[in-house]
Coordinates of C-alpha atoms in Angstrom, one line a residue:
Chain A
M1 CA 54.5 136.0 79.5
K2 CA 50.9 136.5 80.3
K3 CA 49.9 135.8 83.8
F4 CA 46.4 134.4 84.3
A5 CA 44.4 134.1 87.6
V6 CA 41.9 131.1 87.4
V7 CA 39.0 131.1 89.8
L8 CA 37.5 127.7 90.7
S9 CA 34.2 127.1 92.5
G10 CA 34.9 123.6 93.9
C11 CA 35.6 120.3 92.4
G12 CA 32.9 118.5 90.3
V13 CA 30.4 119.6 87.8
F14 CA 27.2 119.2 89.9
D15 CA 28.3 121.2 93.0
G16 CA 31.7 122.8 92.1
A17 CA 33.9 123.6 89.2
E18 CA 33.6 121.5 86.1
I19 CA 36.8 119.5 86.2
H20 CA 37.4 119.0 82.5
E21 CA 36.8 122.8 81.8
A22 CA 39.1 123.7 84.7
T23 CA 41.9 121.4 83.6
M24 CA 41.6 122.4 79.9
T25 CA 41.8 126.1 80.9
L26 CA 45.1 125.5 82.8
Y27 CA 46.4 123.5 79.8
A28 CA 45.4 126.2 77.2
I29 CA 47.1 128.9 79.2
V30 CA 50.5 127.0 79.5
K31 CA 50.3 125.6 75.9
N32 CA 50.0 129.2 74.6
G33 CA 52.9 130.5 76.7
G34 CA 51.1 131.9 79.8
T35 CA 51.5 131.1 83.5
Y36 CA 48.6 130.8 86.0
E37 CA 47.7 131.0 89.6
I38 CA 44.6 129.5 91.1
F39 CA 42.1 131.1 93.4
A40 CA 38.8 130.1 95.1
P41 CA 36.7 131.8 97.8
D42 CA 37.1 130.4 101.4
I43 CA 33.3 129.6 101.8
D44 CA 31.2 126.5 102.3
Q45 CA 29.6 125.0 99.3
Y46 CA 25.9 125.6 98.7
H47 CA 25.5 121.8 99.0
V48 CA 27.2 118.5 98.2
I49 CA 26.1 116.3 95.4
N50 CA 26.8 112.6 95.3
H51 CA 28.1 112.5 91.6
Y52 CA 27.4 108.8 91.2
T53 CA 23.7 108.8 92.4
G54 CA 23.0 112.5 91.6
N55 CA 21.5 112.9 95.1
E56 CA 22.3 115.6 97.7
T57 CA 24.3 114.4 100.7
D58 CA 24.4 115.8 104.3
E59 CA 28.1 116.6 104.0
T60 CA 29.5 120.1 104.3
R61 CA 32.5 120.9 102.0
N62 CA 34.5 124.1 101.6
V63 CA 35.0 125.7 98.1
L64 CA 38.6 126.5 98.5
V65 CA 39.6 123.2 100.1
E66 CA 37.8 121.2 97.2
S67 CA 39.2 123.5 94.5
A68 CA 42.6 122.6 95.8
R69 CA 42.1 119.1 94.5
I70 CA 42.2 120.5 90.9
A71 CA 45.0 122.9 91.9
R72 CA 47.2 120.1 93.4
G73 CA 47.3 122.1 96.6
K74 CA 48.6 125.3 94.9
I75 CA 45.8 127.6 95.5
K76 CA 45.0 130.9 97.3
D77 CA 42.0 132.5 98.9
L78 CA 40.2 134.7 96.4
A79 CA 40.0 137.4 99.1
T80 CA 43.7 137.9 98.6
F81 CA 43.5 138.5 94.8
N82 CA 45.1 141.7 93.5
A83 CA 44.3 142.7 90.0
S84 CA 47.6 144.6 89.7
E85 CA 49.4 141.3 89.8
F86 CA 47.7 139.7 86.8
D87 CA 47.3 140.2 83.1
A88 CA 44.0 138.2 82.8
L89 CA 41.2 136.6 84.9
I90 CA 39.3 133.5 83.9
F91 CA 36.3 131.5 85.4
P92 CA 35.8 127.8 84.2
G93 CA 32.2 126.7 84.6
G94 CA 30.3 124.0 86.5
F95 CA 27.3 124.4 88.9
G96 CA 29.7 125.7 91.5
V97 CA 29.7 129.0 89.7
A98 CA 25.8 129.2 89.9
K99 CA 25.7 127.7 93.5
N100 CA 28.9 128.8 95.3
L101 CA 30.2 131.8 93.5
S102 CA 26.6 133.2 93.2
S103 CA 23.1 132.1 93.9
F104 CA 22.2 132.0 90.2
A105 CA 21.1 128.5 90.2
I106 CA 18.6 129.2 92.9
D107 CA 17.6 132.8 92.4
G108 CA 18.1 133.4 88.6
A109 CA 18.1 137.0 87.6
D110 CA 17.7 138.0 91.3
C111 CA 20.9 136.3 92.3
T112 CA 23.6 137.6 94.5
V113 CA 27.4 137.2 93.8
D114 CA 30.1 136.4 96.2
L115 CA 31.8 139.6 97.1
T116 CA 35.4 138.4 96.5
V117 CA 34.3 137.3 92.9
E118 CA 32.7 140.7 92.3
Q119 CA 35.8 142.6 93.6
A120 CA 38.1 140.5 91.4
V121 CA 36.0 141.1 88.3
L122 CA 35.7 144.8 89.0
G123 CA 39.4 145.2 89.7
M124 CA 40.1 143.8 86.3
V125 CA 37.5 146.0 84.6
I126 CA 38.9 149.1 86.2
K127 CA 42.4 148.3 84.9
R128 CA 41.0 147.4 81.4
K129 CA 42.4 143.8 81.6
P130 CA 40.6 140.9 79.9
I131 CA 38.2 138.6 81.7
G132 CA 37.1 135.1 80.4
A133 CA 34.1 133.1 81.4
L134 CA 33.2 129.5 80.4
C135 CA 30.0 127.5 80.4
I136 CA 27.5 129.0 83.0
A137 CA 30.1 131.6 84.4
P138 CA 29.1 134.2 81.8
A139 CA 25.7 134.4 83.7
I140 CA 27.5 135.9 86.8
M141 CA 29.5 138.2 84.5
A142 CA 26.1 139.4 83.2
K143 CA 25.0 140.0 86.7
I144 CA 28.1 142.0 87.7
L145 CA 28.7 143.9 84.6
K146 CA 25.2 145.3 83.6
G147 CA 24.7 145.4 79.8
A148 CA 27.6 143.0 79.0
L149 CA 27.2 140.9 75.9
V150 CA 27.8 137.2 76.6
T151 CA 27.2 133.7 75.5
I152 CA 26.2 130.5 77.4
G153 CA 25.3 128.6 74.3
S154 CA 21.6 128.2 73.5
D155 CA 19.7 127.4 76.7
K156 CA 16.6 129.4 76.7
K157 CA 15.8 129.7 80.4
T158 CA 19.4 131.0 81.1
I159 CA 19.3 133.4 78.3
A160 CA 16.0 134.8 79.6
A161 CA 17.6 135.3 83.0
I162 CA 20.6 137.0 81.5
E163 CA 18.4 139.4 79.5
N164 CA 16.4 140.0 82.7
M165 CA 19.6 141.1 84.4
G166 CA 20.0 143.8 81.7
S167 CA 22.6 142.1 79.7
K168 CA 22.7 140.8 76.1
H169 CA 23.1 137.3 74.8
K170 CA 24.3 135.9 71.6
I171 CA 23.5 132.2 70.7
T172 CA 26.8 130.2 69.9
N173 CA 27.7 126.7 68.9
H174 CA 30.7 124.6 70.2
T175 CA 34.0 126.5 70.2
E176 CA 32.5 129.9 69.2
V177 CA 33.4 132.8 71.5
V178 CA 31.7 136.1 72.1
V179 CA 33.7 139.2 72.9
D180 CA 32.3 142.2 74.7
E181 CA 35.0 144.9 73.8
K182 CA 33.8 147.4 76.3
F183 CA 34.4 145.1 79.3
K184 CA 37.1 143.1 77.6
L185 CA 35.0 140.0 78.4
V186 CA 35.4 136.8 76.4
T187 CA 32.7 134.1 76.9
G188 CA 32.2 130.6 75.5
P189 CA 29.6 127.9 76.0
C190 CA 31.7 124.6 76.8
Y191 CA 29.5 122.1 78.6
M192 CA 26.4 124.4 78.5
L193 CA 26.1 122.6 75.2
D194 CA 26.1 118.8 74.8
A195 CA 29.9 118.7 74.2
N196 CA 32.7 116.0 74.3
I197 CA 35.9 116.6 76.0
L198 CA 37.7 117.6 72.6
Q199 CA 35.2 120.3 72.1
I200 CA 35.9 121.5 75.8
A201 CA 39.6 121.7 75.1
E202 CA 39.0 123.7 71.9
G203 CA 36.4 125.9 73.5
A204 CA 38.6 126.7 76.5
E205 CA 41.7 127.4 74.2
K206 CA 39.6 129.6 72.0
V207 CA 38.7 131.8 75.0
V208 CA 42.2 131.8 76.4
R209 CA 43.8 132.8 73.0
T210 CA 41.2 135.5 72.4
M211 CA 42.1 136.9 75.8
M212 CA 45.8 136.7 75.0
D213 CA 45.4 138.5 71.7
M214 CA 43.8 141.5 73.4
E215 CA 46.4 144.1 74.4
I216 CA 47.4 142.9 77.7
Chain B
M1 CA 37.3 102.8 66.8
K2 CA 39.4 101.8 69.8
K3 CA 37.3 101.5 73.0
F4 CA 39.2 102.3 76.3
A5 CA 38.2 101.4 79.8
V6 CA 39.7 104.1 82.2
V7 CA 40.1 103.2 85.8
L8 CA 40.0 106.0 88.4
S9 CA 40.9 105.8 92.1
G10 CA 39.1 108.9 93.5
C11 CA 39.4 112.7 92.8
G12 CA 42.5 114.5 93.9
V13 CA 46.2 113.8 93.8
F14 CA 46.8 113.2 97.5
D15 CA 44.1 110.7 98.3
G16 CA 42.6 109.8 94.8
A17 CA 43.2 110.0 91.1
E18 CA 45.4 112.8 89.8
I19 CA 42.9 115.0 88.1
H20 CA 45.1 116.4 85.3
E21 CA 46.3 113.0 84.3
A22 CA 42.9 111.6 84.4
T23 CA 41.4 114.5 82.2
M24 CA 44.4 114.4 79.8
T25 CA 44.0 110.6 79.4
L26 CA 40.3 111.0 78.5
Y27 CA 41.2 113.9 76.1
A28 CA 44.1 111.9 74.4
I29 CA 41.7 108.9 73.8
V30 CA 39.1 111.1 72.1
K31 CA 41.6 113.3 70.3
N32 CA 43.1 110.1 68.7
G33 CA 39.8 108.6 67.6
G34 CA 39.0 106.4 70.5
T35 CA 36.1 106.2 72.9
Y36 CA 36.0 105.6 76.7
E37 CA 34.0 104.3 79.6
I38 CA 35.1 105.1 83.1
F39 CA 35.3 102.6 86.1
A40 CA 36.3 102.8 89.7
P41 CA 36.0 100.3 92.7
D42 CA 33.0 100.8 95.0
I43 CA 35.1 100.9 98.2
D44 CA 36.0 103.6 100.8
Q45 CA 39.1 105.6 100.3
Y46 CA 42.1 104.8 102.5
H47 CA 41.7 108.3 103.9
V48 CA 40.8 111.8 103.0
I49 CA 43.3 114.6 102.7
N50 CA 42.5 118.2 102.8
H51 CA 44.2 119.4 99.7
Y52 CA 44.5 123.0 100.9
T53 CA 46.3 122.2 104.2
G54 CA 47.8 118.8 103.4
N55 CA 46.3 117.5 106.6
E56 CA 44.2 114.2 106.9
T57 CA 40.6 114.8 107.8
D58 CA 38.0 112.6 109.7
E59 CA 35.8 112.2 106.7
T60 CA 34.9 109.0 104.9
R61 CA 34.6 109.2 101.1
N62 CA 33.9 106.3 98.5
V63 CA 36.2 105.8 95.6
L64 CA 33.5 105.2 93.1
V65 CA 31.5 108.3 94.3
E66 CA 34.5 110.6 94.2
S67 CA 35.7 109.3 90.9
A68 CA 32.3 110.2 89.5
R69 CA 33.2 113.9 89.8
I70 CA 35.9 113.4 87.1
A71 CA 33.5 111.3 85.1
R72 CA 30.6 113.8 85.2
G73 CA 28.5 111.0 86.7
K74 CA 29.1 108.5 83.8
I75 CA 30.9 105.8 85.6
K76 CA 30.6 102.1 86.5
D77 CA 31.5 99.9 89.3
L78 CA 34.8 98.2 88.4
A79 CA 33.5 94.9 89.6
T80 CA 31.2 94.9 86.4
F81 CA 34.2 95.3 84.1
N82 CA 34.4 92.7 81.3
A83 CA 37.6 92.6 79.3
S84 CA 35.7 91.2 76.3
E85 CA 33.9 94.6 75.8
F86 CA 37.1 96.8 75.6
D87 CA 40.2 97.1 73.3
A88 CA 42.4 98.7 76.0
L89 CA 42.6 99.4 79.7
I90 CA 44.3 102.4 81.3
F91 CA 45.1 103.7 84.8
P92 CA 45.9 107.4 85.4
G93 CA 47.9 108.0 88.5
G94 CA 47.6 109.9 91.9
F95 CA 48.1 108.6 95.4
G96 CA 44.7 106.9 95.0
V97 CA 46.3 104.1 93.0
A98 CA 48.8 103.5 96.0
K99 CA 46.2 104.0 98.7
N100 CA 42.9 102.9 97.4
L101 CA 43.5 100.5 94.4
S102 CA 46.4 99.0 96.3
S103 CA 48.2 99.4 99.7
F104 CA 51.5 100.4 97.9
A105 CA 51.9 103.7 99.7
I106 CA 51.8 101.9 103.1
D107 CA 53.2 98.4 102.4
G108 CA 55.6 99.0 99.6
A109 CA 56.7 95.8 97.9
D110 CA 54.4 93.8 100.4
C111 CA 51.3 95.6 99.2
T112 CA 47.9 94.0 98.3
V113 CA 46.0 95.0 95.2
D114 CA 42.2 95.6 95.1
L115 CA 40.7 92.3 93.6
T116 CA 38.5 94.1 91.0
V117 CA 41.7 95.9 89.7
E118 CA 43.7 92.6 89.6
Q119 CA 40.8 90.9 87.8
A120 CA 40.6 93.7 85.2
V121 CA 44.2 93.7 84.6
L122 CA 44.4 89.8 84.3
G123 CA 41.5 89.8 82.0
M124 CA 43.2 92.0 79.4
V125 CA 46.5 90.1 79.7
I126 CA 44.8 86.8 79.0
K127 CA 43.2 88.4 75.9
R128 CA 46.4 90.0 74.8
K129 CA 44.9 93.5 74.9
P130 CA 47.0 96.5 75.8
I131 CA 47.1 98.1 79.4
G132 CA 48.5 101.6 80.1
A133 CA 49.6 103.0 83.4
L134 CA 50.7 106.5 84.4
C135 CA 52.6 108.0 87.3
I136 CA 52.6 105.6 90.2
A137 CA 50.2 103.2 88.6
P138 CA 53.1 101.2 87.0
A139 CA 54.0 100.1 90.6
I140 CA 50.7 98.1 91.0
M141 CA 51.2 96.6 87.5
A142 CA 54.7 95.4 88.7
K143 CA 52.8 93.8 91.6
I144 CA 50.2 92.1 89.5
L145 CA 52.4 91.1 86.6
K146 CA 55.6 89.6 88.1
G147 CA 58.6 90.3 85.9
A148 CA 57.0 93.2 84.0
L149 CA 59.2 96.1 82.7
V150 CA 57.8 99.4 83.8
T151 CA 58.7 103.1 84.4
I152 CA 57.7 105.5 87.1
G153 CA 60.4 108.1 86.2
S154 CA 63.3 108.1 88.4
D155 CA 62.3 107.9 92.2
K156 CA 64.8 105.6 93.9
K157 CA 62.6 104.4 96.7
T158 CA 59.8 103.4 94.3
I159 CA 62.2 101.8 91.9
A160 CA 63.6 99.7 94.7
A161 CA 60.2 98.5 95.7
I162 CA 59.4 97.6 92.1
E163 CA 62.5 95.6 91.9
N164 CA 61.7 93.9 95.2
M165 CA 58.4 92.8 93.7
G166 CA 60.4 90.9 91.1
S167 CA 59.8 93.4 88.3
K168 CA 62.2 95.6 86.2
H169 CA 62.4 99.4 86.0
K170 CA 63.8 101.6 83.4
I171 CA 64.5 105.3 84.2
T172 CA 62.6 107.8 82.0
N173 CA 62.2 111.5 81.6
H174 CA 59.1 113.5 80.7
T175 CA 56.9 112.1 78.0
E176 CA 59.1 109.0 77.5
V177 CA 57.2 105.7 77.6
V178 CA 58.3 102.2 78.4
V179 CA 56.7 99.1 76.6
D180 CA 56.6 95.6 78.0
E181 CA 55.9 93.6 74.8
K182 CA 55.2 90.4 76.7
F183 CA 52.3 91.9 78.8
K184 CA 51.4 94.6 76.2
L185 CA 52.0 97.1 79.0
V186 CA 52.8 100.8 78.3
T187 CA 54.0 102.9 81.2
G188 CA 54.9 106.6 81.5
P189 CA 56.1 108.9 84.6
C190 CA 53.8 111.9 84.3
Y191 CA 53.6 113.7 87.8
M192 CA 56.1 111.2 89.3
L193 CA 58.6 113.7 87.8
D194 CA 58.4 117.4 88.5
A195 CA 56.2 118.2 85.5
N196 CA 53.9 120.9 84.3
I197 CA 50.5 120.3 82.8
L198 CA 51.8 120.5 79.2
Q199 CA 54.2 117.6 79.8
I200 CA 51.3 115.7 81.5
A201 CA 49.1 116.1 78.3
E202 CA 52.0 115.0 76.2
G203 CA 52.9 112.0 78.5
A204 CA 49.4 110.7 78.6
E205 CA 49.0 111.1 74.9
K206 CA 52.2 109.2 74.2
V207 CA 51.0 106.3 76.4
V208 CA 47.5 106.3 74.7
R209 CA 49.0 106.5 71.1
T210 CA 51.4 103.6 71.8
M211 CA 48.6 101.5 73.1
M212 CA 46.6 102.4 69.9
D213 CA 49.5 101.5 67.7
M214 CA 49.7 97.9 69.1
E215 CA 47.5 95.4 67.3
I216 CA 44.3 95.9 69.1

């Protein structure tokens, strides 16, 4: 039984975790015989976007509280994460990764990363346990793990930022994954490409299965 | 190509649409060769629940705006729904169905149903097109379509309310569906039972496939 920790960044593609990617990640874990616990940092969102109009609102929402919507209330503060208790760690995408878990959407290659995220990732790397990242999440792995090989699909601006952070990028199409053997890091593009929900399910499952096939 | 209309009731199990059921419904439609458009009523939620603490907050949120998070912004006001343009209509569950699309969670058998929901359902019934409902959503079908045969799983209080509304209930286990041939209504229990995400995916797909197998 492989036990995954899933890190969410809110609830909704434009200011939080991408809901289809998050749900399909949970589904892929259970479908392939694993179990999961869900985590998110207890911090305010960078901002709140009205997903109907696309406009910013004047609300304040908390990343842990909103992520709990996807988790059906079963979620823990990422500050309590202990790498010893898990076999694998995975980050679904969504702008929340680039706005809440890091400042990548605002600062690009000069971004900062939330300390609880950085600690969780480093804890797994030190223990030689696999890490997965979907969509835009590979960009913050590129920041934390200098020199890592990742994919975010084919977006030129994001690729340039990843290379500016000293990491390497490989262009991929739907459902392809990239493996960095040194960091045991598995990445896939998901909605960074113009994808449908079927391709998201396949892409998330490919990342999860590749992680499971590593010696964990 | 079967074109589905999917009606959401917010974003999050305790005050809106159940996110896994909604996502798995969209997935099942595309996986089985269909397409979808997403709708929600443009009304305020009954209330907002902090999904981390379980407590009510003093916020106000709109059902259409929050549903747009699951729809990635591609959503329409349910008031614009036209039954002529679709082959099938489906309602994922979540408390939003019983708090926003209707007052079932508060008023039980004496509940009222949002007029745009009622109009959408009746439009499909008149045209003899299939309707699907997951989780608690069958309860509002029981209110709109008096005498309908539905399932919400095995919860005794909900079953009593459905029978008090003049409809019939059949107890089901995970992934079983109930078909009312007269109304072309397909219902399944999903998270009304203590289910995991794999059973939700199977349950949603069973309802979608049963709808597709009807002559539409």
